[in-house]
Tab-separated table of C-alpha atoms in Angstrom:
chain	number	residue	atom	x	y	z
A	94	ARG	CA	25.848	7.364	-30.484
A	95	TYR	CA	22.727	7.647	-32.631
A	96	TRP	CA	22.773	3.903	-33.147
A	97	PHE	CA	22.997	3.263	-29.389
A	98	ALA	CA	20.159	5.709	-28.692
A	99	LEU	CA	17.946	4.136	-31.362
A	100	LYS	CA	18.826	0.608	-30.278
A	101	TYR	CA	18.191	1.142	-26.562
A	102	GLY	CA	15.095	3.223	-27.255
A	103	CYS	CA	13.499	0.508	-29.373
A	104	GLN	CA	14.394	-2.174	-26.832
A	105	ALA	CA	12.957	-0.121	-23.963
A	106	ALA	CA	9.757	0.608	-25.896
A	107	CYS	CA	9.250	-3.070	-26.747
A	108	LYS	CA	9.860	-4.254	-23.193
A	109	GLN	CA	7.649	-1.569	-21.660
A	110	THR	CA	4.704	-2.691	-23.750
A	111	SER	CA	5.200	-6.278	-22.593
A	112	SER	CA	5.703	-5.402	-18.890
A	113	ARG	CA	3.965	-2.185	-17.887
A	114	GLY	CA	4.356	-2.696	-14.146
A	115	ALA	CA	8.128	-2.637	-14.279
A	116	SER	CA	10.164	-1.473	-11.329
A	117	GLU	CA	13.443	0.413	-11.384
A	118	ALA	CA	15.343	-2.869	-11.124
A	119	ASP	CA	13.516	-4.251	-14.162
A	120	PRO	CA	15.653	-4.728	-17.311
A	121	SER	CA	13.355	-2.441	-19.307
A	122	SER	CA	14.023	0.413	-16.875
A	123	PHE	CA	17.757	-0.169	-17.178
A	124	ILE	CA	17.566	-0.152	-20.974
A	125	GLN	CA	15.498	3.032	-20.873
A	126	LYS	CA	18.194	4.608	-18.713
A	127	GLN	CA	20.807	3.564	-21.276
A	128	ALA	CA	18.754	5.195	-24.034
A	129	ILE	CA	18.501	8.448	-22.082
A	130	ASP	CA	22.241	8.371	-21.395
A	131	ALA	CA	22.965	7.860	-25.090
A	132	VAL	CA	20.763	10.839	-26.012
A	133	THR	CA	22.562	12.934	-23.395
A	134	ASP	CA	25.908	11.988	-24.928
A	135	ILE	CA	24.580	13.002	-28.344
A	136	ASN	CA	23.470	16.387	-27.047
A	137	MET	CA	26.839	16.985	-25.415
A	138	LEU	CA	28.642	16.140	-28.653
A	139	ARG	CA	26.215	18.479	-30.408
A	140	VAL	CA	27.309	21.251	-28.045
A	141	PHE	CA	30.911	20.499	-28.992
A	142	LYS	CA	30.035	20.622	-32.683
A	143	THR	CA	28.164	23.887	-32.238
A	144	PHE	CA	31.050	25.690	-30.566
A	145	LEU	CA	33.657	24.239	-32.925
A	146	GLU	CA	31.706	24.876	-36.120
A	147	THR	CA	28.941	27.449	-35.674
A	148	THR	CA	30.784	29.851	-33.367
A	149	PRO	CA	33.740	30.533	-35.734
A	150	GLN	CA	31.315	31.053	-38.615
A	151	LEU	CA	29.241	33.440	-36.514
A	152	PHE	CA	32.349	35.342	-35.484
A	153	LEU	CA	33.388	35.697	-39.127
A	154	GLN	CA	29.907	36.890	-40.115
A	155	ILE	CA	29.905	39.611	-37.454
A	156	TYR	CA	33.447	40.651	-38.366
A	157	ILE	CA	32.533	41.044	-42.045
A	158	LEU	CA	29.308	42.826	-41.154
A	159	LEU	CA	31.054	45.395	-38.956
A	160	GLY	CA	34.109	45.818	-41.158
A	161	HIS	CA	32.516	46.230	-44.567
A	162	GLY	CA	29.184	47.782	-43.679
A	163	LYS	CA	27.376	46.197	-46.636
A	164	THR	CA	24.456	44.430	-45.059
A	165	ASN	CA	21.151	42.895	-46.008
A	166	PHE	CA	18.288	41.187	-44.260
A	167	TYR	CA	19.655	37.678	-44.829
A	168	GLN	CA	22.922	38.470	-43.054
A	169	TYR	CA	21.108	39.695	-39.963
A	170	ALA	CA	18.786	36.693	-40.062
A	171	ALA	CA	21.729	34.283	-40.346
A	172	ILE	CA	23.494	35.896	-37.376
A	173	ILE	CA	20.365	35.805	-35.217
A	174	MET	CA	19.718	32.166	-36.117
A	175	SER	CA	23.315	31.281	-35.263
A	176	PHE	CA	23.031	32.896	-31.830
A	177	CYS	CA	19.767	31.070	-31.195
A	178	GLY	CA	21.229	27.762	-32.390
A	179	ILE	CA	24.179	27.991	-29.998
A	180	SER	CA	21.927	28.842	-27.059
A	181	LEU	CA	19.376	26.145	-27.885
A	182	SER	CA	22.097	23.501	-28.034
A	183	MET	CA	23.053	24.392	-24.454
A	184	VAL	CA	19.408	24.206	-23.369
A	185	ASP	CA	18.890	20.829	-25.064
A	186	TYR	CA	21.941	19.460	-23.317
A	187	GLN	CA	20.719	20.677	-19.941
A	188	ILE	CA	17.301	19.093	-20.501
A	189	SER	CA	18.745	15.713	-21.474
A	190	LEU	CA	21.307	15.842	-18.672
A	191	ARG	CA	18.534	16.419	-16.146
A	192	LYS	CA	16.703	13.364	-17.427
A	193	SER	CA	19.841	11.229	-17.175
A	194	LEU	CA	20.430	12.112	-13.514
A	195	PRO	CA	17.858	10.369	-11.293
A	196	ASP	CA	18.314	12.720	-8.316
A	197	LYS	CA	17.667	15.842	-10.406
A	198	ASP	CA	14.352	17.481	-11.081
A	199	GLU	CA	13.544	18.261	-14.708
A	200	PHE	CA	13.387	21.730	-16.211
A	201	HIS	CA	10.167	23.669	-15.855
A	202	VAL	CA	9.007	25.853	-18.731
A	203	LEU	CA	10.093	29.104	-17.078
A	204	SER	CA	13.439	27.561	-16.182
A	205	LYS	CA	14.057	26.712	-19.825
A	206	PHE	CA	13.283	30.231	-21.004
A	207	MET	CA	15.358	31.870	-18.280
A	208	TYR	CA	18.320	29.624	-19.050
A	209	LEU	CA	17.909	30.227	-22.786
A	210	PHE	CA	17.912	34.017	-22.432
A	211	TYR	CA	20.832	33.900	-19.991
A	212	LYS	CA	22.944	31.994	-22.505
A	213	LEU	CA	21.700	33.895	-25.543
A	214	LEU	CA	22.380	37.349	-24.111
A	215	THR	CA	25.756	36.633	-22.517
A	216	ILE	CA	27.063	34.875	-25.633
A	217	THR	CA	25.765	37.711	-27.834
A	218	SER	CA	27.530	40.343	-25.749
A	219	TRP	CA	30.804	38.436	-25.716
A	220	MET	CA	30.783	37.685	-29.456
A	221	LEU	CA	30.196	41.362	-30.249
A	222	SER	CA	33.061	42.335	-27.945
A	223	ILE	CA	35.461	39.872	-29.566
A	224	SER	CA	34.425	41.108	-33.009
A	225	LEU	CA	35.137	44.707	-31.999
A	226	ILE	CA	38.616	43.933	-30.687
A	227	THR	CA	39.319	41.962	-33.873
A	228	LEU	CA	38.418	44.995	-35.980
A	229	LEU	CA	40.786	47.051	-33.868
A	230	SER	CA	43.670	44.568	-33.949
A	231	VAL	CA	43.640	40.997	-35.224
A	232	ARG	CA	46.846	40.210	-33.338
A	233	THR	CA	45.390	41.431	-30.047
A	234	SER	CA	42.253	39.384	-30.639
A	235	VAL	CA	44.244	36.210	-31.329
A	236	ILE	CA	46.391	36.749	-28.229
A	237	LEU	CA	43.282	37.337	-26.109
A	238	LEU	CA	41.542	34.198	-27.391
A	239	ILE	CA	44.644	32.053	-26.893
A	240	PHE	CA	45.081	33.417	-23.374
A	241	LEU	CA	41.446	32.690	-22.524
A	242	TRP	CA	41.746	29.187	-23.960
A	243	ILE	CA	44.876	28.525	-21.889
A	244	CYS	CA	43.063	29.690	-18.745
A	245	GLY	CA	40.085	27.463	-19.551
A	246	PHE	CA	42.315	24.496	-20.347
A	247	ILE	CA	44.271	24.898	-17.095
A	248	TRP	CA	41.030	25.115	-15.129
A	249	THR	CA	39.838	21.959	-16.880
A	250	LEU	CA	43.078	20.165	-15.979
A	251	LYS	CA	42.635	21.095	-12.329
A	252	GLN	CA	39.192	19.486	-12.342
A	253	HIS	CA	40.832	16.071	-12.988
A	254	THR	CA	38.053	14.924	-15.290
A	255	THR	CA	37.654	11.222	-16.082
A	256	PHE	CA	35.130	11.313	-18.895
A	257	CYS	CA	37.034	9.255	-21.490
A	258	LYS	CA	38.734	5.889	-21.450
A	259	SER	CA	42.135	6.913	-22.827
A	260	LYS	CA	44.339	9.791	-21.718
A	261	LYS	CA	44.609	11.097	-25.274
A	262	MET	CA	40.844	11.350	-25.628
A	263	GLU	CA	40.636	12.926	-22.183
A	264	TYR	CA	43.071	15.673	-23.192
A	265	LEU	CA	41.139	16.165	-26.417
A	266	TYR	CA	37.974	16.500	-24.347
A	267	ARG	CA	39.640	19.079	-22.091
A	268	THR	CA	40.909	20.976	-25.127
A	269	VAL	CA	37.389	21.247	-26.553
A	270	VAL	CA	35.984	22.314	-23.187
A	271	GLY	CA	38.665	25.006	-23.057
A	272	ILE	CA	37.391	26.326	-26.390
A	273	ILE	CA	33.808	26.344	-25.098
A	274	LEU	CA	34.923	28.260	-22.009
A	275	ILE	CA	36.128	31.070	-24.248
A	276	PHE	CA	32.527	31.846	-25.139
A	277	SER	CA	30.335	30.494	-22.337
A	278	PHE	CA	30.658	29.017	-18.866
A	279	PHE	CA	30.598	25.233	-18.808
A	280	ASN	CA	30.951	23.396	-15.510
A	281	ILE	CA	32.392	19.968	-16.242
A	282	LYS	CA	32.748	18.408	-12.814
A	283	GLY	CA	29.464	18.958	-11.047
A	284	ARG	CA	30.971	20.795	-8.110
A	285	ARG	CA	30.401	24.166	-6.502
A	286	THR	CA	30.598	26.858	-9.157
A	287	LYS	CA	29.416	30.003	-7.410
A	288	VAL	CA	32.938	31.443	-7.193
A	289	CYS	CA	33.994	30.173	-10.631
A	290	ILE	CA	30.978	31.532	-12.468
A	291	SER	CA	31.284	34.870	-10.646
A	292	ILE	CA	34.947	35.207	-11.641
A	293	TYR	CA	34.148	34.099	-15.176
A	294	TYR	CA	31.489	36.711	-15.894
A	295	ALA	CA	33.289	39.403	-13.906
A	296	THR	CA	36.276	38.856	-16.205
A	297	HIS	CA	34.049	39.022	-19.278
A	298	THR	CA	32.524	42.259	-17.996
A	299	VAL	CA	35.922	43.873	-17.407
A	300	VAL	CA	37.239	42.798	-20.817
A	301	THR	CA	34.067	43.987	-22.565
A	302	LEU	CA	34.200	47.407	-20.914
A	303	GLY	CA	37.916	47.631	-21.673
A	304	ILE	CA	37.288	46.980	-25.370
A	305	LEU	CA	34.561	49.623	-25.520
A	306	PHE	CA	36.784	52.192	-23.782
A	307	LEU	CA	39.582	51.423	-26.236
A	308	TYR	CA	37.268	52.370	-29.078
A	309	ILE	CA	36.311	55.611	-27.341
A	310	PHE	CA	39.928	56.758	-27.023
A	311	TRP	CA	41.321	55.159	-30.173
A	312	LYS	CA	38.431	56.034	-32.530
A	313	PRO	CA	39.446	53.767	-35.429
A	314	SER	CA	38.241	54.728	-38.900
A	315	ILE	CA	37.469	51.137	-39.865
A	316	ILE	CA	34.048	51.321	-38.234
A	317	LYS	CA	31.527	54.141	-38.512
A	318	GLU	CA	30.633	56.052	-35.368
A	319	ILE	CA	26.918	55.318	-35.637
A	320	CYS	CA	27.680	51.621	-36.120
A	321	TYR	CA	29.933	51.637	-33.060
A	322	ILE	CA	27.223	53.304	-30.968
A	323	ILE	CA	24.661	50.691	-31.996
A	324	VAL	CA	27.044	47.794	-31.335
A	325	SER	CA	28.069	49.287	-27.980
A	326	ILE	CA	24.451	49.615	-26.879
A	327	LEU	CA	23.729	46.043	-27.964
A	328	THR	CA	26.846	44.761	-26.209
A	329	ILE	CA	26.220	46.492	-22.886
A	330	SER	CA	22.472	45.841	-22.838
A	331	SER	CA	22.982	42.158	-23.701
A	332	LEU	CA	25.604	41.803	-20.984
A	333	VAL	CA	23.493	43.482	-18.307
A	334	LEU	CA	20.325	41.601	-19.231
A	335	GLY	CA	22.234	38.323	-19.495
A	336	ILE	CA	23.670	38.689	-15.997
A	337	ILE	CA	20.220	39.628	-14.676
A	338	PHE	CA	18.735	36.491	-16.241
A	339	LEU	CA	21.651	34.508	-14.805
A	340	VAL	CA	21.049	35.745	-11.258
A	341	VAL	CA	17.273	35.364	-11.469
A	342	TYR	CA	17.572	31.902	-12.997
A	343	TYR	CA	19.848	30.515	-10.302
A	344	SER	CA	17.946	32.301	-7.539
A	345	HIS	CA	14.364	31.410	-8.427
A	346	PHE	CA	14.039	29.224	-11.522
A	347	HIS	CA	16.794	26.663	-11.239
A	348	PRO	CA	15.384	23.096	-11.122
A	349	THR	CA	17.273	22.440	-7.899
A	350	THR	CA	14.907	24.823	-6.135
A	351	TYR	CA	12.115	22.370	-6.897
A	352	CYS	CA	14.110	19.357	-5.755
A	353	THR	CA	12.888	17.793	-2.537
A	354	HIS	CA	16.039	15.812	-1.814
A	355	GLN	CA	18.553	17.553	0.399
A	356	ALA	CA	21.339	15.513	-1.144
A	357	CYS	CA	20.948	17.138	-4.547
A	358	SER	CA	24.341	18.192	-5.802
A	359	ASP	CA	25.714	20.386	-8.554
A	360	GLU	CA	25.820	19.423	-12.189
A	361	VAL	CA	26.883	21.014	-15.449
A	362	ASP	CA	26.574	24.805	-15.521
A	363	GLU	CA	25.047	25.148	-12.022
A	364	VAL	CA	25.735	27.581	-9.199
A	365	ALA	CA	26.016	25.349	-6.130
A	366	TRP	CA	25.198	25.983	-2.529
A	367	GLN	CA	25.968	22.560	-1.096
A	368	LYS	CA	29.272	21.005	-0.052
A	369	ASP	CA	31.385	19.096	-2.525
A	370	ARG	CA	30.897	15.377	-2.434
A	371	MET	CA	31.906	12.457	-4.574
A	372	GLU	CA	29.345	11.126	-7.022
A	373	THR	CA	29.506	7.616	-8.369
A	374	GLY	CA	26.643	7.952	-10.816
A	375	ARG	CA	26.311	8.924	-14.426
A	376	PHE	CA	27.925	12.347	-14.228
A	377	GLN	CA	31.456	11.269	-13.314
A	378	ASN	CA	31.750	8.795	-16.181
A	379	PHE	CA	30.018	10.768	-18.880
A	380	LEU	CA	31.741	9.781	-22.106
A	381	MET	CA	32.904	6.305	-21.231
A	382	GLN	CA	31.655	4.444	-24.291
């Protein structure tokens, strides 16, 4: 992927210098589009890597922090950087995806910040909730995560994605997306997601509140009361603020609101208000190389 991006980027740069008045049908424009598509693929694979590698490490860090109580500045800094890294990977992917879709307007500065805080806060709240239930019962936590992955995988199957050439790679892709859906919403088909995203975060809210109420009635000795109060405040405040940023982002700061074309359709991680329609462009055949 990096080789393709570098190759197409160099070719596009060389041809643009030789023919500055190029049209969209010009070969240099086509090569530039290929370079942008390759970068978008890289950013999507980076999202996969982040959720498969960084998220488990972050979960383990929080679990150790809450369970043992021995903390220092570097542990807090590492956890904060991990949260920011996960959220920034989602933002980078959205930015590159917007550039790869010709009928989509690019992110504005406020849109980027609103999307970043929406992802950062909702992921933070959910990771803290999962860490709390793991402290209470590892078996319950594993069952919950497996159940959520199964739900995400089934939803992915129903989308009938066609992002890979072979069926084996397609199922691998759906498996990874199912893992991502455990922690954050990820629309993979570019269709209407208003209902899906509402159900998704409503479920997260119910599960989060259920975990906090379990701690109130169970009162496990593994975690100090003051620590539980702090984590509970962080969890609830992050969830509430994250949902507020989510609503405000899709209501006022989403790039689609700046789009002048009425035919603009949904894309990854977007609450849609238009009818479903078939797209024959880049989005349907995302990972075809």
